[in-house]
PDB file of C-alpha atoms in Angstrom:
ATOM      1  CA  UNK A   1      -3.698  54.851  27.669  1.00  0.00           C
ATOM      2  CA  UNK A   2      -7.359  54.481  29.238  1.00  0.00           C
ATOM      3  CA  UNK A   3      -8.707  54.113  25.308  1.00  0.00           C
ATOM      4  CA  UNK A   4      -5.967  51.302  25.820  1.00  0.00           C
ATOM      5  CA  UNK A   5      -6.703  49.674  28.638  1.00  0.00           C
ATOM      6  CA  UNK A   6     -10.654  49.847  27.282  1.00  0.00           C
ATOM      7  CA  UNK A   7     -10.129  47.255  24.217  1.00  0.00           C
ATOM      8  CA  UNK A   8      -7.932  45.202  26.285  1.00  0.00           C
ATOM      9  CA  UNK A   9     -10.840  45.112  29.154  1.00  0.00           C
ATOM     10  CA  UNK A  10     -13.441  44.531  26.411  1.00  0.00           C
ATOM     11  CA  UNK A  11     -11.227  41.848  24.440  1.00  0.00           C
ATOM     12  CA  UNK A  12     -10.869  39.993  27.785  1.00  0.00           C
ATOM     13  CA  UNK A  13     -15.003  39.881  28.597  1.00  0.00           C
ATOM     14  CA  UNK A  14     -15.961  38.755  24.830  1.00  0.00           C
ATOM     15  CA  UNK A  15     -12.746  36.314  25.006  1.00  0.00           C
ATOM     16  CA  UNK A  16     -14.459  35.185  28.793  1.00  0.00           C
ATOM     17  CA  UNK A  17     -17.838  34.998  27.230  1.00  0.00           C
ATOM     18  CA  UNK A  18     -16.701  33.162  24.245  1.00  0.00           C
ATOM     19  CA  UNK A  19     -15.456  30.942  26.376  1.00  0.00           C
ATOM     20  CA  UNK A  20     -18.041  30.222  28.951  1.00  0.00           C
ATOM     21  CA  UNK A  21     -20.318  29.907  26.355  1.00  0.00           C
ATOM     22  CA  UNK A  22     -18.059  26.861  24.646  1.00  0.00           C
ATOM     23  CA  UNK A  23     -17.924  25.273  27.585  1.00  0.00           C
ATOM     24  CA  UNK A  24     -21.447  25.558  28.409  1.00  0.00           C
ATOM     25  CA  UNK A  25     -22.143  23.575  24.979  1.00  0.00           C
ATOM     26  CA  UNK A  26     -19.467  21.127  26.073  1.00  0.00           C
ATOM     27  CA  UNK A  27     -21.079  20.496  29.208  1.00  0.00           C
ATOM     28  CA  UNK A  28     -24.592  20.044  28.065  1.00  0.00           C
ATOM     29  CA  UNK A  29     -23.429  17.379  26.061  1.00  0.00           C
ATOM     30  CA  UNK A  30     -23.227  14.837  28.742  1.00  0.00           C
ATOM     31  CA  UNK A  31     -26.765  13.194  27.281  1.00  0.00           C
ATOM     32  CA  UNK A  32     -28.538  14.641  24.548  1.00  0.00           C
ATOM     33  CA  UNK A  33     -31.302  11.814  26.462  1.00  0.00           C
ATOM     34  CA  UNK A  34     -32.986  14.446  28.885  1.00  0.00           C
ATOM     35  CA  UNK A  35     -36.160  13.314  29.463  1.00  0.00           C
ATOM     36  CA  UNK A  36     -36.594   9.513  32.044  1.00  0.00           C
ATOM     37  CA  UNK A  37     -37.976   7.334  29.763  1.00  0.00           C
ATOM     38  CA  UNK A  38     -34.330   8.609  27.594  1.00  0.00           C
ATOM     39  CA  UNK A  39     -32.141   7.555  30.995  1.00  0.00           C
ATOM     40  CA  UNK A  40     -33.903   4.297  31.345  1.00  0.00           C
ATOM     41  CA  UNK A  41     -33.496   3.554  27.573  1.00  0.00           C
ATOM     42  CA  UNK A  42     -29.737   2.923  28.596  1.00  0.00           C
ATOM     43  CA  UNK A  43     -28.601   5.096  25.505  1.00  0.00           C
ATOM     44  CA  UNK A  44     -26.432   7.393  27.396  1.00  0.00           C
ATOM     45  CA  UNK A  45     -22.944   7.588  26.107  1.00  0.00           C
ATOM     46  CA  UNK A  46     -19.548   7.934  27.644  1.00  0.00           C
ATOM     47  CA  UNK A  47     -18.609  11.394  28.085  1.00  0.00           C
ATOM     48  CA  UNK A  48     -16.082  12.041  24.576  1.00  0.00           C
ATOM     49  CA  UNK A  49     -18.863  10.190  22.640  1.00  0.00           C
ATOM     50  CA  UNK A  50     -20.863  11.496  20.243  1.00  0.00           C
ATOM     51  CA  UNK A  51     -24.397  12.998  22.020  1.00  0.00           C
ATOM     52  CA  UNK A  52     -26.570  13.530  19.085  1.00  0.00           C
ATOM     53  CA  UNK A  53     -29.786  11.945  17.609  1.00  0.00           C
ATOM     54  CA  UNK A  54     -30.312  11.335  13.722  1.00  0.00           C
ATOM     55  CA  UNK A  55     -34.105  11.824  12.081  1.00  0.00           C
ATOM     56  CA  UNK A  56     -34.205  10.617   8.640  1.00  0.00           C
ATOM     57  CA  UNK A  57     -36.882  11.560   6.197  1.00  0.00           C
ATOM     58  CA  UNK A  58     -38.292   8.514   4.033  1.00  0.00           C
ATOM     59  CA  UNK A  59     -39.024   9.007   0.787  1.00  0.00           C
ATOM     60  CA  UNK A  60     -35.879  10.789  -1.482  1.00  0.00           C
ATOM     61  CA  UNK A  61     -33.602  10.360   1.764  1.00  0.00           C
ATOM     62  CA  UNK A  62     -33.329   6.871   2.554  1.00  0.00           C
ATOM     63  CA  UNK A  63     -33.889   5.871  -1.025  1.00  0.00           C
ATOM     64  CA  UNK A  64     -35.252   6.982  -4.351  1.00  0.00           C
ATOM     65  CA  UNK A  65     -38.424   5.863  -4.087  1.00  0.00           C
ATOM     66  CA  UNK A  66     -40.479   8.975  -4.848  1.00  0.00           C
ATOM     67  CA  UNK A  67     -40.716   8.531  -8.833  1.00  0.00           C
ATOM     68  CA  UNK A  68     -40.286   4.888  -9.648  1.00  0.00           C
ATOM     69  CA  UNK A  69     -41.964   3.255  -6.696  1.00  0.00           C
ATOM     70  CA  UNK A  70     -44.456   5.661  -5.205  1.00  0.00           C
ATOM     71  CA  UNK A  71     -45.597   7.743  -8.508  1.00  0.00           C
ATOM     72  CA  UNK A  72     -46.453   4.456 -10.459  1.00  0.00           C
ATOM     73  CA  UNK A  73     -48.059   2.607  -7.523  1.00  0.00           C
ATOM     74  CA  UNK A  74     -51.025   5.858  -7.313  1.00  0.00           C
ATOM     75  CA  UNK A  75     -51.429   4.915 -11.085  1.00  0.00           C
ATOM     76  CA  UNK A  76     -52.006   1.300 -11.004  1.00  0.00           C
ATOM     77  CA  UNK A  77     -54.499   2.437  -7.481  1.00  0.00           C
ATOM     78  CA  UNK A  78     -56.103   4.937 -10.105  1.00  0.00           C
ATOM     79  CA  UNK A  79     -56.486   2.385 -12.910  1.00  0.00           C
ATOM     80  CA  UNK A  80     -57.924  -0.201 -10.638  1.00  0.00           C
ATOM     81  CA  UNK A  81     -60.914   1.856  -9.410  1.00  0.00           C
ATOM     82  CA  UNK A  82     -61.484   3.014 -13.217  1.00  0.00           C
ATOM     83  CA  UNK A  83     -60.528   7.042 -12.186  1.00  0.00           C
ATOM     84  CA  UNK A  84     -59.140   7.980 -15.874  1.00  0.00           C
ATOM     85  CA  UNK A  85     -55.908   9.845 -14.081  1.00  0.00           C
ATOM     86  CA  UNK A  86     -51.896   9.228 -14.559  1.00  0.00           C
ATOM     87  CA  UNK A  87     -49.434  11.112 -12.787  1.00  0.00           C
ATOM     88  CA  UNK A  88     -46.443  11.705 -15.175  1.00  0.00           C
ATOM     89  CA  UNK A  89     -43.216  12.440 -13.757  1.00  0.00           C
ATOM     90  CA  UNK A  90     -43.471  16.094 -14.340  1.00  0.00           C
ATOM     91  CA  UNK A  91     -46.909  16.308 -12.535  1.00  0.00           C
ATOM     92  CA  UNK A  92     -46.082  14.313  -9.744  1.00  0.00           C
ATOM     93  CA  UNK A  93     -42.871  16.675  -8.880  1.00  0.00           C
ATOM     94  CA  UNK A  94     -45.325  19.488  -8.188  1.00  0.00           C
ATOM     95  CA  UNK A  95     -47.808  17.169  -6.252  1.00  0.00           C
ATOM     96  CA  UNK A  96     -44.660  16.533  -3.935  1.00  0.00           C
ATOM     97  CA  UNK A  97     -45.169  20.553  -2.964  1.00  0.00           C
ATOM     98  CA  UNK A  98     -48.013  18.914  -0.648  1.00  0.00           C
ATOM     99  CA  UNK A  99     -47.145  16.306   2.228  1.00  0.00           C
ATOM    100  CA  UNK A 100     -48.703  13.231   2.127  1.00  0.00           C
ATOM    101  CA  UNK A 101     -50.665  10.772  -0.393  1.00  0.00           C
ATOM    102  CA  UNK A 102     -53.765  11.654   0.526  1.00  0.00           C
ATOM    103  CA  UNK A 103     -53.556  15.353   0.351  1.00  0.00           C
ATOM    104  CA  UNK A 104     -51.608  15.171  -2.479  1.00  0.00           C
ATOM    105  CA  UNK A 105     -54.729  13.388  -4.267  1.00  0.00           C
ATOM    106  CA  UNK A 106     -57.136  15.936  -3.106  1.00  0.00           C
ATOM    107  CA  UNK A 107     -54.609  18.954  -3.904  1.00  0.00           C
ATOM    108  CA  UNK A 108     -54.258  17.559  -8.014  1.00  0.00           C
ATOM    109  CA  UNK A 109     -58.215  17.298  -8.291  1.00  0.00           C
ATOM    110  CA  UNK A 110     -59.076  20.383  -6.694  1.00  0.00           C
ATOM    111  CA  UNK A 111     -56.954  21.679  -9.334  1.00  0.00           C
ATOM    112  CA  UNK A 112     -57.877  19.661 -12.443  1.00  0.00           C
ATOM    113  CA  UNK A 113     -61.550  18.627 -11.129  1.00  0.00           C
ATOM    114  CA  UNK A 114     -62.690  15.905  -9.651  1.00  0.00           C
ATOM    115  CA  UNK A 115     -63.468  12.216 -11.530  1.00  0.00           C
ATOM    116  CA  UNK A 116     -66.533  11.070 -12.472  1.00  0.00           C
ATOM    117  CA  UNK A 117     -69.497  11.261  -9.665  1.00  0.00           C
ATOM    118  CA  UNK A 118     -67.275  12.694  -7.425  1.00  0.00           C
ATOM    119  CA  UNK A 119     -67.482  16.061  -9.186  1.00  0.00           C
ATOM    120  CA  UNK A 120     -70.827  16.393  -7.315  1.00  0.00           C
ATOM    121  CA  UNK A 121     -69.793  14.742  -4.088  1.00  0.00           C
ATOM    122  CA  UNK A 122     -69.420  16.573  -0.896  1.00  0.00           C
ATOM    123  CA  UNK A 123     -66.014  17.010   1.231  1.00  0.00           C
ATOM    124  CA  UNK A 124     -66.569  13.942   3.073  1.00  0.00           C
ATOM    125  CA  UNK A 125     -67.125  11.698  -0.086  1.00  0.00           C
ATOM    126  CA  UNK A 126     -64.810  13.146  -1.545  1.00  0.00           C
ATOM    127  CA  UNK A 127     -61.968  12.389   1.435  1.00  0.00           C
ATOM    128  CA  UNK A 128     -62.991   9.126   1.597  1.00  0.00           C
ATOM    129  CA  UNK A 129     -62.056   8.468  -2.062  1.00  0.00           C
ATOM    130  CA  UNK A 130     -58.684   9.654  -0.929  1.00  0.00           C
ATOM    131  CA  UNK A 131     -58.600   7.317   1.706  1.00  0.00           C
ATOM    132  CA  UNK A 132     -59.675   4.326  -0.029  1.00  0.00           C
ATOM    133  CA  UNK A 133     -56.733   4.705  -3.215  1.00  0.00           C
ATOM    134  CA  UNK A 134     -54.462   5.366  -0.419  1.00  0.00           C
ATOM    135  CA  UNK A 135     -54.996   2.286   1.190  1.00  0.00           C
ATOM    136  CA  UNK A 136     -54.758   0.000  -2.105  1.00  0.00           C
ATOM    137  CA  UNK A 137     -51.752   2.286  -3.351  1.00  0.00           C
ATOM    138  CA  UNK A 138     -49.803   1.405  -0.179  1.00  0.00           C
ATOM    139  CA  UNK A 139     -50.669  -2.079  -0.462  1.00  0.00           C
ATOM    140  CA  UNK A 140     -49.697  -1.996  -4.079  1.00  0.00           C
ATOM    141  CA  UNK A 141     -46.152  -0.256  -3.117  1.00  0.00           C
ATOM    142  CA  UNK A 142     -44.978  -2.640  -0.165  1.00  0.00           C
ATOM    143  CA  UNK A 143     -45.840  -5.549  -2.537  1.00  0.00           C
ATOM    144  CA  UNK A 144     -43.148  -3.573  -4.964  1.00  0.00           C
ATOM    145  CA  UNK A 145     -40.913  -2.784  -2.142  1.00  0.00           C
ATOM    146  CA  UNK A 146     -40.851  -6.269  -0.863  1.00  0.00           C
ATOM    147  CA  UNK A 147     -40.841  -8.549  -3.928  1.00  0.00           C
ATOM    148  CA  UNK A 148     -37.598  -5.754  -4.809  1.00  0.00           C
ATOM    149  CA  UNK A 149     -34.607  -4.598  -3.947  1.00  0.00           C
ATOM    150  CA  UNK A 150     -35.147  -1.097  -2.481  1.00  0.00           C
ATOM    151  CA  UNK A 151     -32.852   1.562  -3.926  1.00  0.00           C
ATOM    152  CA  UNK A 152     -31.266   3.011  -0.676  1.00  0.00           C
ATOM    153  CA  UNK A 153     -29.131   6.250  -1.315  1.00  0.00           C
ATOM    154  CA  UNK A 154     -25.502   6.326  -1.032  1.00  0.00           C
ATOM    155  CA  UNK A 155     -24.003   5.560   2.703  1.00  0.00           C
ATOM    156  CA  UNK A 156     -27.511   5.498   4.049  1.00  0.00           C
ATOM    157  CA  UNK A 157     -27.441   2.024   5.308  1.00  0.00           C
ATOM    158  CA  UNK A 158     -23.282   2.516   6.327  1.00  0.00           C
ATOM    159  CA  UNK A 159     -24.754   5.873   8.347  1.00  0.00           C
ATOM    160  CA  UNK A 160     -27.196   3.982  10.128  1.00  0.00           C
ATOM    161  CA  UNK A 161     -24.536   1.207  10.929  1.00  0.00           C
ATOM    162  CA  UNK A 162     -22.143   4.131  12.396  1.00  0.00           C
ATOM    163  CA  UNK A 163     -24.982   4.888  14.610  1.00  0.00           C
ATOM    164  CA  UNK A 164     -25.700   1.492  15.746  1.00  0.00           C
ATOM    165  CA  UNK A 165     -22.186   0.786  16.701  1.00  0.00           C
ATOM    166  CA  UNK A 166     -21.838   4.387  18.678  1.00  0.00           C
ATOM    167  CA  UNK A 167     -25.086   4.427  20.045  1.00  0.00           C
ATOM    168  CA  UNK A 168     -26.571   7.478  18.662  1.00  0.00           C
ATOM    169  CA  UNK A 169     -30.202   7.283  18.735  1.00  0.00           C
ATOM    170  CA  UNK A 170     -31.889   7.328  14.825  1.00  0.00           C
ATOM    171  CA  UNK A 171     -35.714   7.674  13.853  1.00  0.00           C
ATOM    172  CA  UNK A 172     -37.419   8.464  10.404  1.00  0.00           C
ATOM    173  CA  UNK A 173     -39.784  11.130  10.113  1.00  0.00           C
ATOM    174  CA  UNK A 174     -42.329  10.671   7.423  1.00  0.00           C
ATOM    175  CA  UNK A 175     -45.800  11.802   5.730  1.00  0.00           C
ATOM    176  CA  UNK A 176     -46.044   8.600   3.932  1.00  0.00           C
ATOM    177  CA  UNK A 177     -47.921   5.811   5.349  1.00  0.00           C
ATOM    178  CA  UNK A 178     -46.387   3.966   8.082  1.00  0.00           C
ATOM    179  CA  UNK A 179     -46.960   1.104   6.814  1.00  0.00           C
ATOM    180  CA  UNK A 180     -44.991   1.662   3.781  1.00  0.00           C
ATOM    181  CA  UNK A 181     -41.932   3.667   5.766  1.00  0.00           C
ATOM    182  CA  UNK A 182     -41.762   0.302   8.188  1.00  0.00           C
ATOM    183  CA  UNK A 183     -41.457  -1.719   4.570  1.00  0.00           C
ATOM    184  CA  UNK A 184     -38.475   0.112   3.593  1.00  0.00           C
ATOM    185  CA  UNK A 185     -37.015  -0.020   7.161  1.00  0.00           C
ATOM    186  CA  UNK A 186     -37.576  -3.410   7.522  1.00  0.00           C
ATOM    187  CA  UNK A 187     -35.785  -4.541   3.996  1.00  0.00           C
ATOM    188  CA  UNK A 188     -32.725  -2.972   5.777  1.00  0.00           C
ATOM    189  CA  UNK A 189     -32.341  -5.486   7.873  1.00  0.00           C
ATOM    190  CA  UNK A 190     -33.392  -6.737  11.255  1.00  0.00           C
ATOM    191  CA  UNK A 191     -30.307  -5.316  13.351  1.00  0.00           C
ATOM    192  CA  UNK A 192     -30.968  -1.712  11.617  1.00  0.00           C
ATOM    193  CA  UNK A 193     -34.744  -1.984  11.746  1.00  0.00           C
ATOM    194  CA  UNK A 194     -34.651  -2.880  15.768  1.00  0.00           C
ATOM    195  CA  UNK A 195     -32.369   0.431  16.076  1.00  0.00           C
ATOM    196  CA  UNK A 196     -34.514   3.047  14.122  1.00  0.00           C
ATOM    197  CA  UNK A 197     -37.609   4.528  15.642  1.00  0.00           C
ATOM    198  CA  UNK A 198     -40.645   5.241  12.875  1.00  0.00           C
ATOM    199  CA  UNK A 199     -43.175   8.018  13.136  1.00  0.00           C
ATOM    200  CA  UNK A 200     -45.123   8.083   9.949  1.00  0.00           C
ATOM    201  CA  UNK A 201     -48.378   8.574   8.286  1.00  0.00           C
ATOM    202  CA  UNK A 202     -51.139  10.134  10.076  1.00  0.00           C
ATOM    203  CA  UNK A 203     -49.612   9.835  13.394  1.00  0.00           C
ATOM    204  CA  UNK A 204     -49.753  13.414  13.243  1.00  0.00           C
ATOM    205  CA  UNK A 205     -52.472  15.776  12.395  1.00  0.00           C
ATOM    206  CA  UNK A 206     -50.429  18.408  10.863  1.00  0.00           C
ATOM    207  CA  UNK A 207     -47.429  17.553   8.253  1.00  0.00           C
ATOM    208  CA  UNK A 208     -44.665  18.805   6.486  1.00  0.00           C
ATOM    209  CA  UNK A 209     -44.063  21.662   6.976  1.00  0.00           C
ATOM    210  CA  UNK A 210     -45.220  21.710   9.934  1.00  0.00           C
ATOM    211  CA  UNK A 211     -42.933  20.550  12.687  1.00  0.00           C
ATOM    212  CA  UNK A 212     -45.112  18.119  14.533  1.00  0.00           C
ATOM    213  CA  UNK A 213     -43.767  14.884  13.391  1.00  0.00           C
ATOM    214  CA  UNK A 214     -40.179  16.143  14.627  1.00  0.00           C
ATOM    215  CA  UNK A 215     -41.428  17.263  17.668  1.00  0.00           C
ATOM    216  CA  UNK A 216     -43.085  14.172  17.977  1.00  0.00           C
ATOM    217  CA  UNK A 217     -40.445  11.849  17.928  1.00  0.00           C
ATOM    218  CA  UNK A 218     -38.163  14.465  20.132  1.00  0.00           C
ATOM    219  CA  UNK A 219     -40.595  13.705  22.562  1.00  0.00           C
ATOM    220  CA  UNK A 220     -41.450  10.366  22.433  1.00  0.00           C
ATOM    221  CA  UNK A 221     -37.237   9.368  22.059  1.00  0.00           C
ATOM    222  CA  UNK A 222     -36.656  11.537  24.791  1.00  0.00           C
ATOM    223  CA  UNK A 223     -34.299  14.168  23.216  1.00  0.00           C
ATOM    224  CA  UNK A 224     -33.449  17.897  23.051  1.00  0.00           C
ATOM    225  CA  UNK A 225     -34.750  19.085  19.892  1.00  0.00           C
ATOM    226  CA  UNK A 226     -31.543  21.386  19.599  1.00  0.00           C
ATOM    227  CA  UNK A 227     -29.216  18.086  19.543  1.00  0.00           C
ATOM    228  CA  UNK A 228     -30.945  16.535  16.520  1.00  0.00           C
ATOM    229  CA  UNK A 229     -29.870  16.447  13.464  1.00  0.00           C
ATOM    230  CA  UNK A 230     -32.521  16.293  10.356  1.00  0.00           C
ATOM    231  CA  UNK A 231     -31.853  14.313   6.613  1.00  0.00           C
ATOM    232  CA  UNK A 232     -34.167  15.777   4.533  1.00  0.00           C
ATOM    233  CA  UNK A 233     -34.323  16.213   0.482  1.00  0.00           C
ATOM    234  CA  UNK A 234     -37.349  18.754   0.834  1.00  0.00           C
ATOM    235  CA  UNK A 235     -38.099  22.786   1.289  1.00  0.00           C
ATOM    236  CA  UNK A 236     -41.301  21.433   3.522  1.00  0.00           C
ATOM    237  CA  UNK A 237     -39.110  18.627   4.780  1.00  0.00           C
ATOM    238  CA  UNK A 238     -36.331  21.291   5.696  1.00  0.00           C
ATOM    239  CA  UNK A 239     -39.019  24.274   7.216  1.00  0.00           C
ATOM    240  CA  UNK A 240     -40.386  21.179   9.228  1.00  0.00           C
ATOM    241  CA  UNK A 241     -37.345  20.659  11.155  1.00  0.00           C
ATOM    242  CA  UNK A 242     -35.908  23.916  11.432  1.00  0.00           C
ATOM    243  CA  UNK A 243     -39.317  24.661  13.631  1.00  0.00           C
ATOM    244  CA  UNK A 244     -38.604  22.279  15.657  1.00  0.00           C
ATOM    245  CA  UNK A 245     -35.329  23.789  16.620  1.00  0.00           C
ATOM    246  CA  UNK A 246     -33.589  20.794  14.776  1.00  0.00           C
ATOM    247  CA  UNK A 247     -30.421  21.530  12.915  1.00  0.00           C
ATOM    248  CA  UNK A 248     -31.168  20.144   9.356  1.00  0.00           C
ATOM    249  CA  UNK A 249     -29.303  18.838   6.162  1.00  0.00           C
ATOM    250  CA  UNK A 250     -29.870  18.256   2.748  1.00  0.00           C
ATOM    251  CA  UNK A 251     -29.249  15.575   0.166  1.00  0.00           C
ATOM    252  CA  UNK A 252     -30.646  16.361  -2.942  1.00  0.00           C
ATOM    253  CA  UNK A 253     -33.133  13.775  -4.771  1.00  0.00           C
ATOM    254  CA  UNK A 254     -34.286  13.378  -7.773  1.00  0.00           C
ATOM    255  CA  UNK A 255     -37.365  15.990  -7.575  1.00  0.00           C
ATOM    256  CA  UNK A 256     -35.597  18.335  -4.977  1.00  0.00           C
ATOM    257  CA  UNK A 257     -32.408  19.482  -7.140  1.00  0.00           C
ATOM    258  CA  UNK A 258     -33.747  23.462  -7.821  1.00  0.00           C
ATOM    259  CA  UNK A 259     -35.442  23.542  -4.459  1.00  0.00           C
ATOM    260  CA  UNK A 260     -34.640  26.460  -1.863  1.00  0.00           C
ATOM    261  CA  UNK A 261     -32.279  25.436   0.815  1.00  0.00           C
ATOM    262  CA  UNK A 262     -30.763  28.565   1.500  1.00  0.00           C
ATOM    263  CA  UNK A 263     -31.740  27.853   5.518  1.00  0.00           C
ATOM    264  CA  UNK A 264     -30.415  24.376   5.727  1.00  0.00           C
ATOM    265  CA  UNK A 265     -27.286  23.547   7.466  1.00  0.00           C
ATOM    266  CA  UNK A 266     -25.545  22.308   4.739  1.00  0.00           C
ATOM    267  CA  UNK A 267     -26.973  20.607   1.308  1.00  0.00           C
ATOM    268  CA  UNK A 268     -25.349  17.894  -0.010  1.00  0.00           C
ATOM    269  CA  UNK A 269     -25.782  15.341  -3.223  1.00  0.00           C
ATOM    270  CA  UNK A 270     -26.059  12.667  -0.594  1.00  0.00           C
ATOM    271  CA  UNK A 271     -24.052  11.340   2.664  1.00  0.00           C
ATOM    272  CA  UNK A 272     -21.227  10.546   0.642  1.00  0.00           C
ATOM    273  CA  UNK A 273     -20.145  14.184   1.718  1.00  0.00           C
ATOM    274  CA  UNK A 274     -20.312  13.498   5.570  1.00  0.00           C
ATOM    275  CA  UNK A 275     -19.768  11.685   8.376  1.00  0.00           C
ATOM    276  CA  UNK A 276     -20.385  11.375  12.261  1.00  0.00           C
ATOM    277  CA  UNK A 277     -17.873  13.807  13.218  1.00  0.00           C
ATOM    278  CA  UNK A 278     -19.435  16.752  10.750  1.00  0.00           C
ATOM    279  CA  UNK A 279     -22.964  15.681  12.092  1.00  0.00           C
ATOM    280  CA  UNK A 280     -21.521  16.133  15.899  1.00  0.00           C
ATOM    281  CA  UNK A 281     -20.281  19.949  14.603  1.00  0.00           C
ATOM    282  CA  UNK A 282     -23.632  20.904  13.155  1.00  0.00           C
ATOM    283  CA  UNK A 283     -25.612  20.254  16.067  1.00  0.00           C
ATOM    284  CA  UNK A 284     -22.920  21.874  18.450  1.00  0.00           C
ATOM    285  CA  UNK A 285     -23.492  25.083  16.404  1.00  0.00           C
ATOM    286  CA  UNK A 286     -27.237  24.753  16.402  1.00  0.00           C
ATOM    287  CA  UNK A 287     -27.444  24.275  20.469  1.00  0.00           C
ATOM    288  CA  UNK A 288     -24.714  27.076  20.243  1.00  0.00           C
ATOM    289  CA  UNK A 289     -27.204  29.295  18.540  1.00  0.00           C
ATOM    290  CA  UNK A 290     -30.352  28.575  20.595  1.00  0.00           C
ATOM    291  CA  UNK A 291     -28.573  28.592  23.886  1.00  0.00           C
ATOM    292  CA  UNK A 292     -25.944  31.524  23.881  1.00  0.00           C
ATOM    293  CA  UNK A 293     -26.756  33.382  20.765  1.00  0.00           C
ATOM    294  CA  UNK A 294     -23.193  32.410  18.966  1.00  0.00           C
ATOM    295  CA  UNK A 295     -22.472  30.352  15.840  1.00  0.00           C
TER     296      UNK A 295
END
């Protein structure tokens, strides 16, 4: 009888705790907007509303840019200053290990050897090289992106509409030149491109994977890191936001398919397989996790 009356005490205090601790999630989803500048931004929702923030990577999330726009723009900057250097498709898959154009540069002829005088050059040279084909390839890939239509990913565009119309915040995270991000934002349209929030480029010192872009625009948006929700295509896209205390999904892209995503949230083909309501779930179990220890 007392061995009894033991489980049915114990199965009463995890039942109480369970409980406590899903109310607890419920109730700190009044406003995912905790910071001032968030409550003066006039984005807080009705209670029963969704309370969540989207973060979109660029490049392989919002659309397949990575091979057919990006990859052949570095080889027309190449072939313009004379550097005898072509990324194929193959080569610039492993490049994408690194995060951002510049490095990316840097990383291949560290590894192959550097062109011409620049074999001799110092660091400094060197970087500047980097810097100056990065310029002229992001000039060279907005003039593709704008003269074009840009191939957005399934229900990207739709997704960002959903947000619009129920007020849930949306920014895209990227290591590609700002510039170049605000191109493909801005060829959504104006209503979508006044609604999404870009931090790009070398707004940051450190990138993917490190989670300073995402904790950048947590800050600057006003929002709890733990009721975000991260679109990402990439291992260092992915490691990024889970250090940020983001909850994080994938949709595969084209370069990304055999990558490790064994810590993501869920991995999809794209956000065919989703919608708002699945989004609001994830990030309840990732504030769960953080705040109360339970899934």
């Amino acid at each position: 009888r007392v061995c009894c009356l033991m489980a049915l005490r114990s199965a009463a205090l995890l039942l109480l705790s369970s409980s406590l601790a899903a109310a607890a999630v419920q109730s700190s989803r009044s406003s995912i907007l905790r910071s001032p500048q968030g409550r003066r931004s006039g984005l807080i929702r009705a209670s029963g509303d969704y309370d969540f923030a989207v973060l979109f990577d660029c490049d392989g999330v919002l659309a397949e840019t990575e091979r057919d726009v990006h990859r052949p723009s570095f080889n027309q900057a190449f072939k313009e200053k004379g550097i005898d250097c072509e990324w194929d498709v193959e080569r610039y898959g492993v490049l994408l290990e690194t995060g951002g154009g510049k490095e990316r540069m840097k990383r291949h002829w560290d590894e192959v050897g550097w062109p011409g005088e620049y074999a001799d050059a110092d660091e400094d040279t060197r970087w500047g090289l980097c810097k100056e084909l990065h310029a002229r390839k992001t000039e060279i890939f907005m003039a593709k992106i704008l003269e074009g239509d840009v191939p957005y990913r399934p229900r990207v565009l739709a997704t960002i509409d959903d947000c619009i119309v129920h007020g849930i915040p949306v920014g895209v995270c990227s290591t590609s030149n700002e510039k170049a991000v605000n191109a493909i934002v801005s060829k959504m349209g104006d209503k979508r491109a006044a609604h999404i929030k870009v931090f790009a480029g070398d707004i940051v010192e450190k990138k993917k994977p490190a989670p300073d872009v995402y904790n950048l625009a947590a800050e600057r948006m006003g929002l709890n890191p733990t009721r975000c929700v991260v679109v990402e295509d990439t291992n260092i896209g992915l490691r990024a936001a889970k250090s940020a205390k983001m909850s994080c999904v994938i949709t595969k892209s084209i370069y990304t398919q055999d990558e490790d995503f064994t810590k993501a949230d869920a991995v999809w083909n794209d956000l065919s397989f989703t919608d708002l309501d699945v989004l609001q779930e994830i990030v309840d179990a990732n504030q769960a996790r953080y705040l109360y220890g339970v899934a």
